[in-house]
RNA sequence: GGUCGCGUAGCUCAGCUGGAUAGAGCAUCUGCCUUCUAAGCAGACGGUCCUAGGUUCGAAUCCUAGCGCGAUCACCA
């Protein structure tokens, strides 16, 4: 398809030159809109000056020239200034054959470029919630998308395992935990630690209130409450390497990691390498010292280190506190450099919420100033918040949608619907469980990935996620339906068939579908360039809709013409392949039956 | 206040590197299961593409200003 497009574009350039002595670099070809006859359209308005003729006449001239010089174009029609070219059915038929013969159709062979994709990167004091789900699905999917576009990809995350917030859960556990463990309580490790994080907050608040009632200012109360004072002492001990504190920290973090692993596995995401802030922040400090020596950064009289970005239209940003301790930015610098030492990377993608747009803008400038050649290929995959109908999610108000609960609910819904529709007859318990998980997760993932990453999105837990229309299950269902047909064709011994079927006059719905399938490789490339799984999601939906229209209109197994049956089964098979590949990029599995 | 992002049907969203009559799904209504899976298909209803200017043969799309929503401007992460 790309080749054909290029051929026609070249033909049009030549036509303009010969007809009107006009030199243009390229001629823009676009898909003909559905309401008009034709496949590809050239808009001739830009060439009227050179042709010195009206739009219709110009389009006619061009059309005749192209029909005469390019075999694949059978006819053309002109509507106002739009030249619609009709590609012959034989070309579409051979396109389909080519698609069917291409292994891994749509996937580009792996090139040399290596890209790191960072995603997830949670705090280790709270369980994962809806916002993390969006992050994980996006990050994973963009990684898959880049792979499909021929990049070498490494999936990584940075675990925020250092800082006062960790000490809060640790302290509360010490005080109130009475030795409770995931084993003794039966709680998932991350949930258990999260529980103590909340406990801390409760106790801390109570102390603040008491202090205020004793006449303290609110600010002083917050600063002097025994809980926070103790937490700070604990952080200090941790930084000094106090054996007892470090042991507790390791134990509780271990619980959290175990809990997270379960959630990741359920979500179907994975990582090639984990980074821990507790390991990289020191490297960051070192690099800042070096940058200081190079003159990239500057030191204030109090000893704090800054970068001045006023020339770039930004502010001055702190990199080291006056006491020499590191900040968020320092750690990110260290992490980035650590990664470039671990991998020969050409670029990096950070999947982080849009509240950190500014942070990454600054980080990227810093990396460039420090002189790393990969710095120009850093990209912040910035996504909008997930809102609930009640507004923002707030852990303090208990309006958080927990990731594990959410996934469970999706599976339960999938189960209820499947049973209601009576789709599970003759399936083993294992098969049913696999299907419910696949469909539930399909609904959730598609729901989150079909919208443009940078937009805020609404999630209404009351209404739950749809299973009809533009949804994951709808797409999965179509795939299962195709597979059922192919199984039947196979059982009847008519498919797969040798050679290309003698079927040259396509029905409109068939032509429509082949056209769509032919666009798949281009879609992958665009989606990867834009870092947008949504482009793939919406494309797959288009394909599936076109297939269902055909399925309803035309008999597939029961046509009188055997060649037509084979052609349609080939078409069905290629559709299933494209759907499967597209959905795989979204991290969604498709079932053989449902 | 400065900066960044978003604003399209009742709701959730496509379309945005300028092109023809602005598209889907949900919701509401009407048809289609004695023929391949009705989680489906066909149709109806539903729009000041936030507003005002500008550029252009042509603007939902680009530019400017304004309005609305959000984020961010910490020696927090």
XYZ file of C-alpha atoms (C1' of nucleotides) in Angstrom:
671
model
C 0.000 0.000 0.000
C 2.774 2.378 0.879
C 4.516 1.470 -2.340
C 1.379 2.101 -4.356
C 0.863 5.445 -2.668
C 4.416 6.462 -3.433
C 3.997 5.404 -7.012
C 0.893 7.508 -7.449
C 2.472 10.454 -5.683
C 5.439 10.261 -7.996
C 3.053 9.967 -10.933
C 1.192 13.071 -9.825
C 4.410 15.033 -9.452
C 5.352 14.030 -12.947
C 1.897 14.918 -14.231
C 2.079 18.418 -12.807
C 5.471 18.899 -14.349
C 4.461 17.702 -17.795
C 1.029 19.281 -17.900
C 1.744 22.607 -16.272
C 5.515 22.795 -15.936
C 5.015 22.952 -12.170
C 7.722 21.684 -9.833
C 6.502 20.304 -6.537
C 8.258 18.133 -3.969
C 5.313 15.838 -3.281
C 1.623 15.633 -3.864
C -0.498 14.967 -0.826
C -2.650 11.849 -1.228
C -5.475 11.251 1.185
C -8.030 8.524 1.770
C -11.210 9.215 -0.126
C -14.088 9.888 2.204
C -16.609 7.098 2.441
C -19.459 9.079 0.886
C -17.610 9.386 -2.400
C -16.584 6.833 -4.943
C -12.890 6.145 -5.039
C -9.934 5.135 -2.911
C -7.391 7.924 -2.948
C -7.948 11.611 -3.416
C -5.860 14.481 -4.672
C -6.975 17.991 -3.844
C -6.162 20.141 -6.840
C -6.814 23.625 -5.475
C -3.132 24.308 -4.787
C -2.283 23.752 -8.471
C -4.853 26.032 -10.056
C -2.462 28.918 -10.329
C -0.082 26.831 -12.390
C -2.753 25.149 -14.489
C -4.546 28.424 -15.214
C -7.744 26.382 -15.460
C -10.745 25.763 -13.268
C -10.656 23.078 -10.576
C -12.791 20.556 -12.500
C -10.746 20.889 -15.648
C -7.480 20.629 -13.754
C -8.647 17.545 -11.888
C -9.762 15.977 -15.154
C -6.411 16.616 -16.803
C -4.578 15.108 -13.866
C -6.938 12.168 -13.666
C -6.548 11.290 -17.313
C -2.804 11.547 -17.097
C -2.692 9.248 -14.066
C -5.100 6.653 -15.444
C -2.972 6.597 -18.574
C 0.320 6.194 -16.781
C -0.463 4.035 -13.763
C -1.970 0.607 -14.281
C -3.331 0.222 -10.772
C -5.719 3.124 -11.249
C -8.783 1.951 -13.110
C -10.872 5.126 -13.294
C -11.367 8.467 -11.635
C -14.095 10.942 -10.874
C -14.043 14.604 -10.064
C -16.150 16.388 -7.491
C -15.414 20.096 -7.375
C -11.686 20.338 -6.824
C -11.310 16.778 -5.616
C -9.849 14.147 -7.863
C -10.919 10.706 -6.645
C -8.857 7.851 -7.983
C -10.302 4.384 -8.134
C -7.896 1.529 -7.596
C -8.813 -1.628 -9.444
C -10.153 -4.640 -7.594
C -7.299 -6.781 -8.860
C -4.905 -4.553 -6.949
C -6.912 -4.894 -3.752
C -7.084 -8.644 -4.173
C -3.334 -8.866 -4.533
C -2.881 -6.519 -1.578
C -4.824 -8.961 0.533
C -2.753 -11.878 -0.719
C 0.385 -9.955 0.183
C -0.911 -9.182 3.660
C -1.750 -12.838 4.168
C 1.736 -13.875 3.104
C 3.550 -11.409 5.317
C 4.550 -12.941 8.619
C 4.010 -10.527 11.508
C 2.184 -8.152 9.220
C 2.432 -4.596 10.497
C 5.467 -5.219 12.677
C 8.726 -3.646 11.569
C 11.939 -5.595 11.820
C 14.076 -4.648 14.789
C 16.541 -1.839 14.130
C 19.525 -0.579 16.096
C 17.935 2.113 18.169
C 17.430 1.372 21.869
C 14.772 3.201 23.838
C 14.134 2.905 27.557
C 10.571 3.232 28.711
C 10.082 4.103 32.339
C 6.680 3.579 33.821
C 4.821 2.697 37.012
C 7.363 3.996 39.534
C 5.126 4.005 42.590
C 5.805 5.009 46.152
C 6.331 2.047 48.432
C 3.930 3.174 51.098
C 0.569 2.827 49.393
C -1.136 0.206 47.249
C -1.591 0.921 43.543
C -4.737 2.741 42.480
C -6.595 3.778 39.365
C -4.024 6.421 38.443
C -1.248 3.831 38.532
C -3.359 1.593 36.347
C -3.448 4.240 33.649
C 0.267 4.768 34.015
C 1.089 1.062 33.796
C -1.154 0.368 30.853
C 0.149 3.376 28.969
C 3.793 2.692 29.665
C 3.554 -0.969 28.811
C 1.622 -0.263 25.661
C 3.957 2.450 24.418
C 6.851 0.072 24.962
C 5.085 -2.575 22.873
C 4.243 0.017 20.273
C 7.858 1.105 19.909
C 8.921 -2.513 19.582
C 6.371 -2.947 16.812
C 7.878 0.090 15.119
C 11.286 -1.577 15.123
C 12.922 -0.172 18.232
C 14.787 -2.132 20.821
C 12.957 -1.424 24.030
C 13.804 -1.859 27.691
C 11.058 -1.431 30.243
C 12.245 -0.020 33.532
C 10.912 1.587 36.639
C 12.343 3.625 39.424
C 11.128 2.708 42.836
C 10.721 5.509 45.224
C 11.934 3.658 48.278
C 13.600 6.484 50.132
C 12.383 9.372 52.143
C 10.223 10.402 55.022
C 7.040 8.820 53.663
C 8.536 5.349 54.067
C 9.507 6.099 57.619
C 5.934 7.002 58.422
C 4.593 3.521 57.743
C 7.594 1.980 59.451
C 7.068 4.004 62.578
C 3.345 3.301 62.753
C 3.992 -0.404 62.286
C 6.553 -0.373 65.103
C 4.148 1.402 67.396
C 0.843 -0.256 66.617
C 1.637 -3.285 64.498
C 2.257 -5.860 67.219
C 4.315 -7.834 64.765
C 1.605 -8.170 62.139
C 2.862 -9.574 58.824
C 1.242 -10.394 55.470
C 1.347 -14.043 56.528
C -0.224 -13.516 59.928
C -2.945 -11.178 58.666
C -3.532 -12.686 55.237
C -3.233 -9.208 53.771
C -1.391 -8.411 50.581
C 1.940 -6.834 51.558
C 1.339 -3.472 49.924
C -2.090 -3.255 51.527
C -0.649 -3.998 54.939
C 1.991 -1.304 54.661
C -0.595 1.086 53.282
C -2.712 0.426 56.311
C 0.078 1.596 58.603
C 0.653 4.642 56.474
C -2.937 5.574 57.189
C -2.444 4.709 60.872
C 0.429 7.112 61.012
C -1.647 9.874 59.535
C -4.444 9.293 62.036
C -2.148 9.371 65.045
C -0.282 12.365 63.682
C -3.490 14.320 63.151
C -4.669 13.524 66.646
C -1.443 14.855 68.086
C -1.726 18.027 66.060
C -5.235 18.616 67.335
C -4.111 18.086 70.902
C -1.264 20.534 70.516
C -3.548 23.108 68.973
C -6.042 22.732 71.810
C -3.133 23.349 74.145
C -2.658 26.674 72.419
C -0.044 25.930 69.757
C -0.109 27.542 66.332
C -1.136 25.096 63.630
C 2.162 25.343 61.823
C 4.176 24.734 64.962
C 1.911 21.862 65.941
C 2.466 20.165 62.610
C 6.173 20.593 63.022
C 6.467 19.506 66.629
C 4.032 16.620 66.910
C 5.937 13.649 68.364
C 4.995 11.348 65.478
C 6.607 13.497 62.822
C 9.613 14.213 65.021
C 10.155 10.496 65.462
C 9.702 9.859 61.755
C 12.384 12.416 61.007
C 14.725 10.819 63.491
C 14.096 7.541 61.807
C 14.967 8.982 58.409
C 18.186 10.326 59.829
C 19.008 6.919 61.277
C 18.221 5.325 57.939
C 20.560 7.682 56.149
C 23.247 6.935 58.717
C 22.816 3.258 58.011
C 21.425 2.263 61.416
C 21.214 -1.525 61.255
C 17.871 -1.897 62.965
C 16.122 0.749 60.908
C 17.592 -0.541 57.656
C 16.474 -4.055 58.505
C 12.931 -2.894 59.164
C 12.989 -0.865 55.955
C 14.089 -3.903 54.005
C 11.469 -6.092 55.572
C 8.578 -3.750 54.940
C 9.691 -2.841 51.438
C 9.909 -6.552 50.730
C 6.258 -6.926 51.640
C 5.330 -4.097 49.341
C 7.283 -5.508 46.410
C 5.611 -8.854 46.833
C 2.234 -7.166 46.767
C 3.106 -5.070 43.731
C 4.351 -8.107 41.847
C 0.934 -9.703 42.187
C -0.752 -6.601 40.874
C 1.661 -6.307 37.939
C 1.165 -9.926 37.059
C -2.588 -9.507 37.115
C -2.313 -6.386 35.002
C -0.050 -8.200 32.578
C 2.835 -5.744 32.705
C 6.502 -6.452 33.279
C 9.882 -4.801 33.564
C 13.369 -5.553 32.330
C 15.073 -3.735 35.148
C 14.228 -2.054 38.414
C 15.996 0.998 39.728
C 15.838 2.108 43.326
C 16.132 5.667 44.370
C 18.084 4.545 47.395
C 20.770 3.474 44.924
C 20.808 6.328 42.457
C 20.576 9.474 44.538
C 24.245 9.372 45.465
C 25.284 9.211 41.818
C 23.092 12.252 41.217
C 24.951 14.158 43.878
C 28.255 13.272 42.299
C 27.148 14.442 38.884
C 25.902 17.696 40.315
C 29.366 18.287 41.791
C 30.863 17.656 38.359
C 28.398 19.989 36.712
C 29.325 22.583 39.219
C 32.956 22.246 38.240
C 31.995 22.566 34.566
C 30.079 25.720 35.318
C 26.713 24.342 34.297
C 25.445 24.873 37.837
C 26.112 27.570 40.391
C 26.537 27.598 44.156
C 24.889 30.079 46.469
C 26.707 31.478 49.529
C 24.700 29.166 51.798
C 26.065 26.153 49.920
C 22.935 25.228 47.954
C 23.415 24.382 44.270
C 21.200 25.758 41.518
C 20.753 25.871 37.806
C 19.732 29.144 36.250
C 17.274 28.607 33.426
C 16.009 32.144 33.098
C 17.620 32.325 29.652
C 15.334 29.444 28.596
C 12.325 31.252 29.977
C 12.189 29.050 33.053
C 13.211 29.647 36.666
C 16.129 28.921 38.868
C 15.873 25.376 40.127
C 17.538 23.862 43.159
C 19.690 20.754 42.797
C 21.279 20.345 46.204
C 20.083 21.735 49.501
C 22.333 23.929 51.571
C 22.977 20.953 53.868
C 24.207 19.022 50.849
C 21.293 16.572 50.685
C 19.687 15.757 47.395
C 16.278 16.634 46.008
C 13.977 14.976 43.497
C 15.841 16.457 40.541
C 19.196 15.218 41.808
C 17.870 11.693 41.954
C 16.452 11.849 38.452
C 19.748 13.070 37.074
C 21.519 10.200 38.793
C 19.000 7.655 37.578
C 19.224 8.833 33.985
C 22.993 8.569 33.987
C 22.950 5.202 35.681
C 20.700 3.958 32.911
C 22.891 5.309 30.165
C 25.742 3.373 31.728
C 23.674 0.186 31.943
C 22.336 0.336 28.401
C 23.540 1.817 25.173
C 20.476 3.920 24.923
C 19.459 6.343 22.221
C 16.554 7.808 24.075
C 14.251 7.485 27.016
C 10.552 7.823 27.661
C 9.198 8.799 31.058
C 5.617 7.794 31.723
C 4.674 10.264 34.417
C 1.567 12.331 35.107
C 1.221 15.794 33.647
C 1.594 17.475 37.010
C 5.283 16.980 36.419
C 5.507 18.626 33.028
C 7.696 21.360 34.410
C 10.011 18.987 36.232
C 10.790 17.060 33.078
C 11.211 20.139 30.974
C 13.921 21.193 33.409
C 15.441 17.721 33.664
C 15.808 17.446 29.895
C 17.516 20.820 29.633
C 19.903 19.851 32.398
C 20.817 16.590 30.702
C 21.471 18.434 27.487
C 23.622 21.013 29.228
C 25.594 18.236 30.832
C 26.392 17.175 27.299
C 24.771 13.769 26.880
C 24.035 13.086 23.246
C 20.907 11.055 24.027
C 19.435 14.001 25.895
C 17.716 15.284 22.786
C 15.732 12.033 22.614
C 14.177 12.269 26.032
C 10.416 12.321 26.020
C 7.960 12.885 28.804
C 4.907 10.739 28.132
C 2.652 13.025 30.061
C -0.843 11.838 30.800
C -3.857 13.421 32.405
C -5.357 12.512 35.698
C -8.129 9.974 36.061
C -11.109 11.681 37.626
C -14.019 10.154 39.427
C -17.500 11.624 39.128
C -16.959 12.984 42.630
C -13.851 14.760 41.393
C -10.259 13.985 42.104
C -9.163 10.845 43.877
C -7.998 11.613 47.373
C -6.572 8.953 49.597
C -7.394 10.925 52.696
C -11.062 11.060 51.822
C -11.156 7.404 50.941
C -12.156 8.119 47.356
C -9.425 5.970 45.871
C -10.176 3.186 43.436
C -7.828 0.365 44.348
C -6.156 -1.392 41.425
C -6.682 -4.925 42.738
C -10.328 -4.314 43.587
C -10.925 -2.759 40.215
C -9.473 -5.726 38.349
C -11.516 -8.121 40.450
C -14.676 -6.195 39.684
C -13.938 -6.255 35.977
C -13.506 -10.012 36.071
C -16.696 -10.455 38.037
C -18.596 -8.372 35.523
C -17.110 -10.363 32.652
C -18.210 -13.525 34.377
C -21.740 -12.299 35.002
C -22.197 -11.183 31.405
C -20.731 -14.363 29.925
C -22.989 -16.526 32.058
C -26.022 -14.461 31.264
C -25.335 -14.809 27.565
C -24.724 -18.505 27.959
C -21.337 -18.336 26.284
C -19.501 -20.719 28.542
C -21.099 -24.027 27.667
C -18.641 -26.841 27.371
C -15.747 -24.876 28.815
C -13.635 -26.218 31.631
C -13.310 -24.218 34.824
C -9.789 -23.236 33.832
C -10.906 -22.039 30.422
C -13.686 -20.024 32.001
C -11.339 -18.390 34.487
C -8.912 -17.498 31.702
C -11.715 -16.065 29.611
C -13.179 -13.934 32.399
C -9.779 -12.505 33.154
C -9.090 -11.858 29.483
C -12.409 -10.150 28.867
C -12.469 -8.182 32.112
C -8.968 -6.911 31.569
C -9.704 -6.305 27.902
C -12.551 -4.020 28.867
C -10.455 -2.137 31.404
C -7.355 -1.775 29.257
C -9.186 -0.734 26.134
C -11.219 1.754 28.125
C -8.083 3.425 29.411
C -6.022 3.255 26.249
C -8.527 4.405 23.667
C -8.359 7.977 24.849
C -5.557 10.371 24.052
C -2.978 10.054 26.858
C -2.665 13.740 27.509
C -6.350 14.207 28.212
C -7.856 13.924 31.648
C -10.298 11.105 31.749
C -13.440 10.251 33.631
C -13.934 6.956 35.332
C -17.289 6.160 36.785
C -17.067 3.091 39.034
C -20.854 3.044 39.480
C -21.550 2.558 35.805
C -18.549 0.298 35.436
C -16.853 -0.199 32.120
C -18.963 -1.031 29.089
C -18.812 -4.337 27.248
C -20.653 -3.130 24.158
C -19.812 -0.737 21.360
C -16.346 0.762 21.224
C -14.915 -1.551 23.864
C -12.365 -4.277 24.371
C -14.899 -7.107 24.624
C -16.542 -6.047 21.367
C -13.207 -6.407 19.610
C -12.428 -9.670 21.373
C -15.839 -10.970 20.400
C -15.241 -10.244 16.744
C -11.933 -12.038 16.894
C -13.574 -15.069 18.469
C -16.251 -15.054 15.796
C -13.658 -15.038 13.040
C -11.772 -17.876 14.678
C -14.963 -19.878 14.819
C -15.418 -19.455 11.069
C -11.835 -20.433 10.366
C -12.198 -23.536 12.491
C -15.241 -24.490 10.481
C -13.509 -23.811 7.181
C -10.665 -25.934 8.395
C -12.911 -28.772 9.506
C -14.645 -28.790 6.152
C -11.290 -29.011 4.437
C -11.670 -25.881 2.300
C -9.323 -23.635 4.193
C -6.466 -22.774 4.161
C -6.446 -23.151 0.392
C -3.486 -23.231 -1.960
C -2.874 -20.201 -4.145
C -4.986 -17.098 -4.597
C -8.709 -17.527 -5.138
C -10.080 -16.528 -8.549
C -12.166 -13.764 -7.153
C -11.643 -10.394 -8.757
C -14.817 -8.417 -8.354
C -15.035 -7.271 -4.766
C -18.116 -6.255 -2.860
C -17.942 -2.742 -1.346
C -17.667 -4.079 2.186
C -14.813 -6.346 1.156
C -12.955 -3.550 -0.551
C -13.477 -1.339 2.459
C -11.945 -3.906 4.773
C -8.932 -4.656 2.572
C -8.268 -0.937 2.366
C -8.287 -0.676 6.122
C -6.022 -3.676 6.600
C -3.593 -2.203 4.108
C -3.178 0.833 6.365
C -1.980 -1.136 9.371
C 1.794 -0.622 8.957
C 1.332 3.118 8.507
C -0.874 3.242 11.589
C 1.816 1.570 13.672
C 4.399 4.074 12.515
C 2.225 7.090 13.207
C 1.132 5.772 16.587
C 4.743 5.145 17.576
C 5.804 8.605 16.425
C 3.039 10.126 18.483
C 3.575 7.784 21.445
C -0.125 7.096 21.297
C -1.680 3.664 21.824
C -5.017 5.410 21.295
C -4.246 5.610 17.583
C -3.911 1.830 17.456
C -7.021 1.308 19.577
C -9.199 3.451 17.363
C -7.814 1.838 14.245
C -8.542 -1.670 15.482
C -12.057 -0.551 16.278
C -12.500 0.691 12.711
C -11.305 -2.633 11.370
C -13.636 -4.597 13.580
C -16.612 -2.451 12.660
C -15.873 -2.913 8.976
C -15.590 -6.647 9.493
C -18.873 -6.905 11.354
C -20.643 -4.975 8.622
C -19.305 -7.452 6.095
C -20.143 -10.401 8.284
C -23.741 -9.297 8.477
C -24.058 -8.471 4.784
C -22.341 -11.366 3.106
C -22.496 -15.090 3.613
C -19.018 -16.370 4.264
C -19.241 -20.148 4.578
C -22.463 -20.507 2.654
C -21.799 -18.593 -0.556
C -22.504 -20.462 -3.826
C -19.129 -19.435 -5.164
C -16.343 -21.440 -3.582
C -13.741 -18.892 -4.641
C -15.673 -16.255 -2.746
C -15.673 -18.429 0.355
C -11.929 -18.816 0.205
C -11.399 -15.130 -0.443
C -13.576 -14.208 2.513
C -11.883 -16.677 4.792
C -8.535 -15.239 3.763
C -9.883 -11.805 4.462
C -11.263 -12.957 7.819
C -7.974 -14.534 8.729
C -5.984 -11.404 7.922
C -8.470 -9.332 9.873
C -8.032 -11.592 12.882
C -4.250 -11.256 12.568
C -4.375 -7.482 12.454
C -6.807 -7.375 15.375
C -4.641 -9.704 17.400
C -1.450 -7.793 16.695
C -3.093 -4.448 17.371
C -4.585 -5.638 20.627
C -1.297 -7.208 21.671
C 0.271 -3.776 21.379
C -2.365 -2.566 23.802
C -1.500 -5.442 26.105
C -4.857 -7.093 25.466
C -5.252 -10.784 24.693
C -7.922 -11.996 22.327
C -9.770 -15.290 22.846
C -10.309 -18.126 20.361
C -13.902 -18.373 21.488
C -16.163 -16.441 23.793
C -0.156 36.731 38.436
C 3.660 33.762 34.995
C 3.979 29.088 32.353
C 1.848 24.525 30.338
C -2.443 21.404 28.925
C -7.498 20.807 27.790
C -12.589 22.875 25.877
C -16.337 18.840 19.636
C -23.862 15.634 20.374
C -27.363 14.750 27.033
C -22.717 11.549 28.662
C -17.668 9.281 27.255
C -14.562 10.232 23.285
C -12.436 10.189 17.631
C -11.087 13.765 13.964
C -6.561 18.572 14.919
C 0.882 17.847 10.067
C -5.681 23.044 6.897
C -9.749 20.284 2.319
C -15.826 17.697 0.363
C -22.195 17.222 3.953
C -17.931 17.282 11.579
C -17.711 11.024 13.153
C -18.178 6.758 16.824
C -19.939 4.454 21.366
C -23.354 4.994 25.488
C -28.347 6.733 26.543
C -33.541 7.160 23.948
C -36.610 5.190 19.864
C -37.493 1.489 15.303
C -36.397 -2.911 12.754
C -33.269 -7.817 12.192
C -31.769 -14.431 15.657
C -36.053 -21.994 11.862
C -28.654 -19.444 7.665
C -21.668 -18.724 9.578
C -21.580 -16.601 17.808
C -27.378 -10.690 18.573
C -20.948 -8.953 23.545
C -23.668 -8.250 16.630
C -26.049 -5.470 12.277
C -29.228 -1.610 9.879
C -31.780 2.961 10.841
C -33.903 7.413 13.653
C -33.007 11.258 17.134
C -29.165 14.459 18.730
C -23.897 19.775 17.037
C -23.241 28.192 18.156
C -16.759 22.118 17.043
C -16.039 27.688 24.228
C -16.206 33.134 22.258
C -14.299 37.062 19.122
C -10.941 38.484 15.543
C -7.026 37.110 11.856
C -4.335 34.111 7.879
C -6.303 31.243 3.463
C -9.477 29.609 -2.600
C -10.871 26.714 1.986
C -10.438 26.695 9.436
C -13.046 22.016 14.419
C -7.784 21.932 12.669
C -2.990 27.331 12.049
C -2.184 32.543 14.622
C -3.823 36.418 18.344
C -6.900 37.871 22.341
C -10.570 36.600 25.828
C -13.616 33.058 28.805
C -13.964 28.263 31.459
C -11.611 23.867 33.708
C -7.045 21.659 35.390
C -1.875 21.373 36.492
C 2.496 23.841 37.938
C 5.496 27.863 39.765
C 8.912 24.281 47.475
C 15.989 23.763 50.331
C 8.306 17.869 49.104
C 8.618 13.545 46.005
